[in-house]
């Protein structure tokens, strides 16, 4: 199995370099194929710019095989040739933007099946803000005020991105709405990757990761690891 990278937002700022460089390293280094999904930026016609910026970011970190794929809606998410690129990738990264649009674009698509296949083959599946939120069983939809189903790579988990700015304000509501779920607040320019021994999760970046549990909460910072009660779904 592979790895999961969850980032809290501001994915192209300097604080994110440590997390993304580590993701590249765990899958074999700079020659490993990196593929970017800009779909979350499509509703406001920002996908081309965001995708290009993401590709430039990973190249600046030393990656040599980087491409932003034109996956922007359900039709493109079902294109076989794009799914093939995702399946062969070693890092698949979903950009931030419109969470519900991203989740509904990928759910049940060839692209998502290809991403799960890549994960089984050892790839990093990751995302920032909306891209991290949809990987969980649940995500909070700000527009409706509802908890909606994510792609469920991480069962019983809900990510609160931008935790240091506005994400922390969701915590009281989500604690009530999801009493059995693990809430993970991730600051901007901060990532969480399960790259440690026995699948321990390590924090990388500028800010902190706040884990909300029934008996309280814990805060982890750059370089700290924890055996969080998070299991990647094995029956993919």
PDB file of C-alpha atoms in Angstrom:
ATOM      1  CA  UNK A   1       0.000   0.000   0.000  1.00  0.00           C
ATOM      2  CA  UNK A   2       1.004   3.598  -0.455  1.00  0.00           C
ATOM      3  CA  UNK A   3       0.774   6.829   1.485  1.00  0.00           C
ATOM      4  CA  UNK A   4      -1.750   9.594   2.163  1.00  0.00           C
ATOM      5  CA  UNK A   5      -0.767  13.269   2.304  1.00  0.00           C
ATOM      6  CA  UNK A   6      -3.198  15.739   3.864  1.00  0.00           C
ATOM      7  CA  UNK A   7      -2.464  19.467   3.642  1.00  0.00           C
ATOM      8  CA  UNK A   8      -4.268  22.377   5.239  1.00  0.00           C
ATOM      9  CA  UNK A   9      -4.102  24.952   2.441  1.00  0.00           C
ATOM     10  CA  UNK A  10      -1.804  27.559   0.869  1.00  0.00           C
ATOM     11  CA  UNK A  11      -0.222  24.686  -1.026  1.00  0.00           C
ATOM     12  CA  UNK A  12       2.265  26.711  -3.051  1.00  0.00           C
ATOM     13  CA  UNK A  13       3.858  28.664  -0.209  1.00  0.00           C
ATOM     14  CA  UNK A  14       7.292  27.966   1.207  1.00  0.00           C
ATOM     15  CA  UNK A  15       6.026  26.178   4.308  1.00  0.00           C
ATOM     16  CA  UNK A  16       4.725  23.314   2.173  1.00  0.00           C
ATOM     17  CA  UNK A  17       8.078  22.385   0.685  1.00  0.00           C
ATOM     18  CA  UNK A  18       9.004  19.917   3.438  1.00  0.00           C
ATOM     19  CA  UNK A  19       5.812  17.882   3.086  1.00  0.00           C
ATOM     20  CA  UNK A  20       5.896  17.743  -0.698  1.00  0.00           C
ATOM     21  CA  UNK A  21       9.609  16.920  -0.843  1.00  0.00           C
ATOM     22  CA  UNK A  22       9.048  14.104   1.617  1.00  0.00           C
ATOM     23  CA  UNK A  23       6.175  12.793  -0.500  1.00  0.00           C
ATOM     24  CA  UNK A  24       8.456  12.706  -3.537  1.00  0.00           C
ATOM     25  CA  UNK A  25      11.183  11.001  -1.531  1.00  0.00           C
ATOM     26  CA  UNK A  26       9.071   8.146  -0.154  1.00  0.00           C
ATOM     27  CA  UNK A  27       8.037   7.047  -3.645  1.00  0.00           C
ATOM     28  CA  UNK A  28      11.501   6.969  -5.141  1.00  0.00           C
ATOM     29  CA  UNK A  29      12.755  10.486  -5.719  1.00  0.00           C
ATOM     30  CA  UNK A  30      12.712  13.225  -8.300  1.00  0.00           C
ATOM     31  CA  UNK A  31      12.088  11.042 -11.358  1.00  0.00           C
ATOM     32  CA  UNK A  32       8.842   9.667  -9.919  1.00  0.00           C
ATOM     33  CA  UNK A  33       5.783  10.711 -11.956  1.00  0.00           C
ATOM     34  CA  UNK A  34       3.737  13.470 -10.300  1.00  0.00           C
ATOM     35  CA  UNK A  35       0.225  14.114 -11.578  1.00  0.00           C
ATOM     36  CA  UNK A  36      -1.943  17.033 -10.468  1.00  0.00           C
ATOM     37  CA  UNK A  37      -5.745  17.193 -10.496  1.00  0.00           C
ATOM     38  CA  UNK A  38      -7.029  20.800 -10.729  1.00  0.00           C
ATOM     39  CA  UNK A  39     -10.762  19.942 -10.795  1.00  0.00           C
ATOM     40  CA  UNK A  40     -11.570  21.794  -7.561  1.00  0.00           C
ATOM     41  CA  UNK A  41     -10.554  25.033  -9.269  1.00  0.00           C
ATOM     42  CA  UNK A  42     -12.759  24.483 -12.322  1.00  0.00           C
ATOM     43  CA  UNK A  43     -16.021  26.086 -11.125  1.00  0.00           C
ATOM     44  CA  UNK A  44     -14.456  29.546 -11.207  1.00  0.00           C
ATOM     45  CA  UNK A  45     -12.425  28.779 -14.347  1.00  0.00           C
ATOM     46  CA  UNK A  46      -9.164  28.770 -12.426  1.00  0.00           C
ATOM     47  CA  UNK A  47      -8.091  25.208 -13.224  1.00  0.00           C
ATOM     48  CA  UNK A  48      -5.547  26.026 -15.940  1.00  0.00           C
ATOM     49  CA  UNK A  49      -3.767  28.660 -13.880  1.00  0.00           C
ATOM     50  CA  UNK A  50      -3.855  26.601 -10.695  1.00  0.00           C
ATOM     51  CA  UNK A  51      -2.685  23.469 -12.489  1.00  0.00           C
ATOM     52  CA  UNK A  52       0.217  25.315 -14.097  1.00  0.00           C
ATOM     53  CA  UNK A  53       1.184  26.807 -10.761  1.00  0.00           C
ATOM     54  CA  UNK A  54       1.083  23.372  -9.131  1.00  0.00           C
ATOM     55  CA  UNK A  55       3.263  21.860 -11.843  1.00  0.00           C
ATOM     56  CA  UNK A  56       5.780  24.698 -11.508  1.00  0.00           C
ATOM     57  CA  UNK A  57       5.841  24.192  -7.742  1.00  0.00           C
ATOM     58  CA  UNK A  58       6.686  20.497  -7.927  1.00  0.00           C
ATOM     59  CA  UNK A  59       9.314  21.127 -10.610  1.00  0.00           C
ATOM     60  CA  UNK A  60      10.903  23.745  -8.377  1.00  0.00           C
ATOM     61  CA  UNK A  61      11.159  21.050  -5.690  1.00  0.00           C
ATOM     62  CA  UNK A  62      13.163  18.925  -8.130  1.00  0.00           C
ATOM     63  CA  UNK A  63      10.498  16.651  -9.637  1.00  0.00           C
ATOM     64  CA  UNK A  64      11.258  16.007 -13.309  1.00  0.00           C
ATOM     65  CA  UNK A  65       8.087  14.215 -14.497  1.00  0.00           C
ATOM     66  CA  UNK A  66       5.203  16.522 -13.606  1.00  0.00           C
ATOM     67  CA  UNK A  67       1.914  17.146 -15.387  1.00  0.00           C
ATOM     68  CA  UNK A  68      -1.336  18.828 -14.470  1.00  0.00           C
ATOM     69  CA  UNK A  69      -4.071  16.692 -16.001  1.00  0.00           C
ATOM     70  CA  UNK A  70      -7.167  18.277 -17.595  1.00  0.00           C
ATOM     71  CA  UNK A  71      -9.535  16.548 -15.177  1.00  0.00           C
ATOM     72  CA  UNK A  72     -12.124  19.257 -14.579  1.00  0.00           C
ATOM     73  CA  UNK A  73     -15.530  17.525 -14.711  1.00  0.00           C
ATOM     74  CA  UNK A  74     -17.132  14.096 -14.750  1.00  0.00           C
ATOM     75  CA  UNK A  75     -16.574  13.576 -18.464  1.00  0.00           C
ATOM     76  CA  UNK A  76     -12.834  14.193 -18.188  1.00  0.00           C
ATOM     77  CA  UNK A  77     -12.667  12.160 -14.958  1.00  0.00           C
ATOM     78  CA  UNK A  78     -13.849   9.168 -17.000  1.00  0.00           C
ATOM     79  CA  UNK A  79     -11.375   9.574 -19.864  1.00  0.00           C
ATOM     80  CA  UNK A  80      -9.374   6.318 -20.074  1.00  0.00           C
ATOM     81  CA  UNK A  81      -6.096   7.955 -21.101  1.00  0.00           C
ATOM     82  CA  UNK A  82      -6.158  10.323 -18.116  1.00  0.00           C
ATOM     83  CA  UNK A  83      -7.046   7.483 -15.762  1.00  0.00           C
ATOM     84  CA  UNK A  84      -4.064   5.605 -17.179  1.00  0.00           C
ATOM     85  CA  UNK A  85      -1.745   8.478 -16.270  1.00  0.00           C
ATOM     86  CA  UNK A  86      -3.090   8.512 -12.732  1.00  0.00           C
ATOM     87  CA  UNK A  87      -2.665   4.765 -12.354  1.00  0.00           C
ATOM     88  CA  UNK A  88       1.000   5.027 -13.399  1.00  0.00           C
ATOM     89  CA  UNK A  89       1.720   8.023 -11.147  1.00  0.00           C
ATOM     90  CA  UNK A  90       3.720   7.868  -7.932  1.00  0.00           C
ATOM     91  CA  UNK A  91       2.308  11.122  -6.532  1.00  0.00           C
ATOM     92  CA  UNK A  92      -1.269  12.201  -7.243  1.00  0.00           C
ATOM     93  CA  UNK A  93      -2.072  15.621  -5.819  1.00  0.00           C
ATOM     94  CA  UNK A  94      -5.472  17.332  -5.768  1.00  0.00           C
ATOM     95  CA  UNK A  95      -5.499  21.106  -5.567  1.00  0.00           C
ATOM     96  CA  UNK A  96      -7.795  23.125  -3.314  1.00  0.00           C
ATOM     97  CA  UNK A  97     -10.976  24.909  -4.333  1.00  0.00           C
ATOM     98  CA  UNK A  98     -14.608  23.802  -4.383  1.00  0.00           C
ATOM     99  CA  UNK A  99     -14.846  20.726  -2.165  1.00  0.00           C
ATOM    100  CA  UNK A 100     -18.267  19.437  -3.144  1.00  0.00           C
ATOM    101  CA  UNK A 101     -17.555  19.853  -6.838  1.00  0.00           C
ATOM    102  CA  UNK A 102     -14.325  17.875  -6.490  1.00  0.00           C
ATOM    103  CA  UNK A 103     -15.964  15.075  -4.509  1.00  0.00           C
ATOM    104  CA  UNK A 104     -18.859  14.727  -6.935  1.00  0.00           C
ATOM    105  CA  UNK A 105     -16.542  14.868  -9.944  1.00  0.00           C
ATOM    106  CA  UNK A 106     -14.376  12.004  -8.714  1.00  0.00           C
ATOM    107  CA  UNK A 107     -16.810   9.718  -6.873  1.00  0.00           C
ATOM    108  CA  UNK A 108     -17.270   6.523  -8.874  1.00  0.00           C
ATOM    109  CA  UNK A 109     -15.132   7.783 -11.749  1.00  0.00           C
ATOM    110  CA  UNK A 110     -12.374   6.036 -13.685  1.00  0.00           C
ATOM    111  CA  UNK A 111      -9.993   8.632 -12.286  1.00  0.00           C
ATOM    112  CA  UNK A 112     -10.777   7.671  -8.699  1.00  0.00           C
ATOM    113  CA  UNK A 113     -10.466   3.959  -9.466  1.00  0.00           C
ATOM    114  CA  UNK A 114      -7.072   4.683 -11.031  1.00  0.00           C
ATOM    115  CA  UNK A 115      -5.980   6.662  -7.964  1.00  0.00           C
ATOM    116  CA  UNK A 116      -6.889   3.741  -5.708  1.00  0.00           C
ATOM    117  CA  UNK A 117      -4.929   1.420  -7.971  1.00  0.00           C
ATOM    118  CA  UNK A 118      -1.921   3.758  -7.782  1.00  0.00           C
ATOM    119  CA  UNK A 119      -2.227   3.786  -3.991  1.00  0.00           C
ATOM    120  CA  UNK A 120      -2.236  -0.020  -3.877  1.00  0.00           C
ATOM    121  CA  UNK A 121       0.959   0.080  -5.956  1.00  0.00           C
ATOM    122  CA  UNK A 122       2.693   2.363  -3.447  1.00  0.00           C
ATOM    123  CA  UNK A 123       1.842   5.893  -4.588  1.00  0.00           C
ATOM    124  CA  UNK A 124       1.173   8.961  -2.480  1.00  0.00           C
ATOM    125  CA  UNK A 125      -2.420  10.147  -2.805  1.00  0.00           C
ATOM    126  CA  UNK A 126      -2.688  13.669  -1.477  1.00  0.00           C
ATOM    127  CA  UNK A 127      -4.381  16.993  -1.585  1.00  0.00           C
ATOM    128  CA  UNK A 128      -4.596  20.414  -0.044  1.00  0.00           C
ATOM    129  CA  UNK A 129      -7.690  21.943   1.560  1.00  0.00           C
ATOM    130  CA  UNK A 130     -10.573  20.609  -0.591  1.00  0.00           C
ATOM    131  CA  UNK A 131      -8.189  17.989  -1.950  1.00  0.00           C
ATOM    132  CA  UNK A 132      -7.516  16.699   1.559  1.00  0.00           C
ATOM    133  CA  UNK A 133     -11.128  16.968   2.686  1.00  0.00           C
ATOM    134  CA  UNK A 134     -12.529  14.701  -0.040  1.00  0.00           C
ATOM    135  CA  UNK A 135     -10.155  11.864   0.854  1.00  0.00           C
ATOM    136  CA  UNK A 136     -12.010  11.368   4.122  1.00  0.00           C
ATOM    137  CA  UNK A 137     -15.276   9.588   4.798  1.00  0.00           C
ATOM    138  CA  UNK A 138     -16.864  12.939   5.649  1.00  0.00           C
ATOM    139  CA  UNK A 139     -16.360  16.558   4.672  1.00  0.00           C
ATOM    140  CA  UNK A 140     -18.079  19.743   5.788  1.00  0.00           C
ATOM    141  CA  UNK A 141     -19.861  21.614   3.022  1.00  0.00           C
ATOM    142  CA  UNK A 142     -19.838  25.288   3.993  1.00  0.00           C
ATOM    143  CA  UNK A 143     -22.506  26.274   1.475  1.00  0.00           C
ATOM    144  CA  UNK A 144     -25.167  23.927   2.856  1.00  0.00           C
ATOM    145  CA  UNK A 145     -23.876  23.632   6.408  1.00  0.00           C
ATOM    146  CA  UNK A 146     -24.094  19.852   6.033  1.00  0.00           C
ATOM    147  CA  UNK A 147     -21.691  16.970   6.401  1.00  0.00           C
ATOM    148  CA  UNK A 148     -21.449  15.142   3.088  1.00  0.00           C
ATOM    149  CA  UNK A 149     -19.827  11.851   2.047  1.00  0.00           C
ATOM    150  CA  UNK A 150     -16.263  12.002   0.782  1.00  0.00           C
ATOM    151  CA  UNK A 151     -14.287   9.421  -1.173  1.00  0.00           C
ATOM    152  CA  UNK A 152     -13.698   7.443   2.030  1.00  0.00           C
ATOM    153  CA  UNK A 153     -10.037   6.569   1.630  1.00  0.00           C
ATOM    154  CA  UNK A 154      -9.827   7.465   5.332  1.00  0.00           C
ATOM    155  CA  UNK A 155     -12.871   6.003   7.130  1.00  0.00           C
ATOM    156  CA  UNK A 156     -14.342   7.817  10.137  1.00  0.00           C
ATOM    157  CA  UNK A 157     -12.166  10.896   9.525  1.00  0.00           C
ATOM    158  CA  UNK A 158     -13.008  14.519   8.739  1.00  0.00           C
ATOM    159  CA  UNK A 159     -10.320  17.110   7.923  1.00  0.00           C
ATOM    160  CA  UNK A 160     -10.670  20.743   8.980  1.00  0.00           C
ATOM    161  CA  UNK A 161      -8.310  22.665   6.663  1.00  0.00           C
ATOM    162  CA  UNK A 162      -7.106  26.220   7.198  1.00  0.00           C
ATOM    163  CA  UNK A 163      -7.363  25.393  10.881  1.00  0.00           C
ATOM    164  CA  UNK A 164      -5.284  28.376  11.984  1.00  0.00           C
ATOM    165  CA  UNK A 165      -7.553  30.824  10.152  1.00  0.00           C
ATOM    166  CA  UNK A 166     -11.187  29.696   9.863  1.00  0.00           C
ATOM    167  CA  UNK A 167     -11.159  25.884  10.081  1.00  0.00           C
ATOM    168  CA  UNK A 168     -11.017  25.838  13.861  1.00  0.00           C
ATOM    169  CA  UNK A 169     -14.411  27.535  13.927  1.00  0.00           C
ATOM    170  CA  UNK A 170     -15.956  24.377  12.464  1.00  0.00           C
ATOM    171  CA  UNK A 171     -14.795  22.170  15.338  1.00  0.00           C
ATOM    172  CA  UNK A 172     -17.684  22.655  17.836  1.00  0.00           C
ATOM    173  CA  UNK A 173     -20.300  22.042  15.152  1.00  0.00           C
ATOM    174  CA  UNK A 174     -18.545  19.015  13.674  1.00  0.00           C
ATOM    175  CA  UNK A 175     -17.964  17.505  17.102  1.00  0.00           C
ATOM    176  CA  UNK A 176     -21.739  17.478  17.513  1.00  0.00           C
ATOM    177  CA  UNK A 177     -22.503  16.363  13.951  1.00  0.00           C
ATOM    178  CA  UNK A 178     -19.860  13.614  13.844  1.00  0.00           C
ATOM    179  CA  UNK A 179     -19.560  12.291  17.407  1.00  0.00           C
ATOM    180  CA  UNK A 180     -17.818   9.091  16.328  1.00  0.00           C
ATOM    181  CA  UNK A 181     -15.406  10.578  13.816  1.00  0.00           C
ATOM    182  CA  UNK A 182     -11.823  11.698  14.212  1.00  0.00           C
ATOM    183  CA  UNK A 183     -11.519  15.404  13.431  1.00  0.00           C
ATOM    184  CA  UNK A 184      -8.112  16.539  12.191  1.00  0.00           C
ATOM    185  CA  UNK A 185      -7.429  20.275  11.997  1.00  0.00           C
ATOM    186  CA  UNK A 186      -4.538  21.155   9.685  1.00  0.00           C
ATOM    187  CA  UNK A 187      -3.047  24.639   9.545  1.00  0.00           C
ATOM    188  CA  UNK A 188      -2.139  26.377   6.314  1.00  0.00           C
ATOM    189  CA  UNK A 189       1.320  25.545   4.924  1.00  0.00           C
ATOM    190  CA  UNK A 190       1.227  22.312   6.923  1.00  0.00           C
ATOM    191  CA  UNK A 191       1.008  18.666   5.901  1.00  0.00           C
ATOM    192  CA  UNK A 192       0.396  15.291   7.502  1.00  0.00           C
ATOM    193  CA  UNK A 193       1.875  12.145   5.915  1.00  0.00           C
ATOM    194  CA  UNK A 194       1.722   8.530   7.117  1.00  0.00           C
ATOM    195  CA  UNK A 195       5.391   7.854   6.417  1.00  0.00           C
ATOM    196  CA  UNK A 196       6.529   6.704   9.860  1.00  0.00           C
ATOM    197  CA  UNK A 197       7.132   3.240  11.302  1.00  0.00           C
ATOM    198  CA  UNK A 198       3.949   1.143  11.366  1.00  0.00           C
ATOM    199  CA  UNK A 199       2.097   3.856   9.501  1.00  0.00           C
ATOM    200  CA  UNK A 200       2.657   6.630  12.013  1.00  0.00           C
ATOM    201  CA  UNK A 201       1.677  10.101  10.794  1.00  0.00           C
ATOM    202  CA  UNK A 202       4.308  12.855  10.653  1.00  0.00           C
ATOM    203  CA  UNK A 203       3.709  16.598  10.552  1.00  0.00           C
ATOM    204  CA  UNK A 204       5.650  18.745   8.080  1.00  0.00           C
ATOM    205  CA  UNK A 205       5.564  22.477   7.571  1.00  0.00           C
ATOM    206  CA  UNK A 206       4.997  25.842   9.151  1.00  0.00           C
ATOM    207  CA  UNK A 207       1.981  25.246  11.385  1.00  0.00           C
ATOM    208  CA  UNK A 208       0.383  22.564  13.508  1.00  0.00           C
ATOM    209  CA  UNK A 209      -2.016  19.658  13.295  1.00  0.00           C
ATOM    210  CA  UNK A 210      -4.760  19.531  15.924  1.00  0.00           C
ATOM    211  CA  UNK A 211      -6.374  16.170  16.603  1.00  0.00           C
ATOM    212  CA  UNK A 212      -9.803  16.261  18.247  1.00  0.00           C
ATOM    213  CA  UNK A 213     -10.669  13.168  20.267  1.00  0.00           C
ATOM    214  CA  UNK A 214     -13.430  12.435  22.791  1.00  0.00           C
ATOM    215  CA  UNK A 215     -11.064  12.905  25.740  1.00  0.00           C
ATOM    216  CA  UNK A 216      -9.548  16.163  24.521  1.00  0.00           C
ATOM    217  CA  UNK A 217      -7.255  17.327  21.776  1.00  0.00           C
ATOM    218  CA  UNK A 218      -3.577  17.076  20.951  1.00  0.00           C
ATOM    219  CA  UNK A 219      -1.373  19.401  18.913  1.00  0.00           C
ATOM    220  CA  UNK A 220       1.517  18.198  16.766  1.00  0.00           C
ATOM    221  CA  UNK A 221       4.147  20.322  15.052  1.00  0.00           C
ATOM    222  CA  UNK A 222       6.820  19.907  12.392  1.00  0.00           C
ATOM    223  CA  UNK A 223       8.775  16.696  12.795  1.00  0.00           C
ATOM    224  CA  UNK A 224       6.462  15.203  15.397  1.00  0.00           C
ATOM    225  CA  UNK A 225       4.823  11.851  14.733  1.00  0.00           C
ATOM    226  CA  UNK A 226       1.815  10.101  16.165  1.00  0.00           C
ATOM    227  CA  UNK A 227       0.095   6.766  15.792  1.00  0.00           C
ATOM    228  CA  UNK A 228      -3.226   8.435  15.038  1.00  0.00           C
ATOM    229  CA  UNK A 229      -6.293   6.183  15.080  1.00  0.00           C
ATOM    230  CA  UNK A 230      -6.571   6.517  11.309  1.00  0.00           C
ATOM    231  CA  UNK A 231      -6.565   3.514   9.022  1.00  0.00           C
ATOM    232  CA  UNK A 232      -6.531   3.833   5.286  1.00  0.00           C
ATOM    233  CA  UNK A 233      -9.347   1.788   3.793  1.00  0.00           C
ATOM    234  CA  UNK A 234      -7.807  -1.522   2.748  1.00  0.00           C
ATOM    235  CA  UNK A 235     -10.750  -2.886   0.767  1.00  0.00           C
ATOM    236  CA  UNK A 236     -10.310  -0.399  -2.054  1.00  0.00           C
TER     237      UNK A 236
END
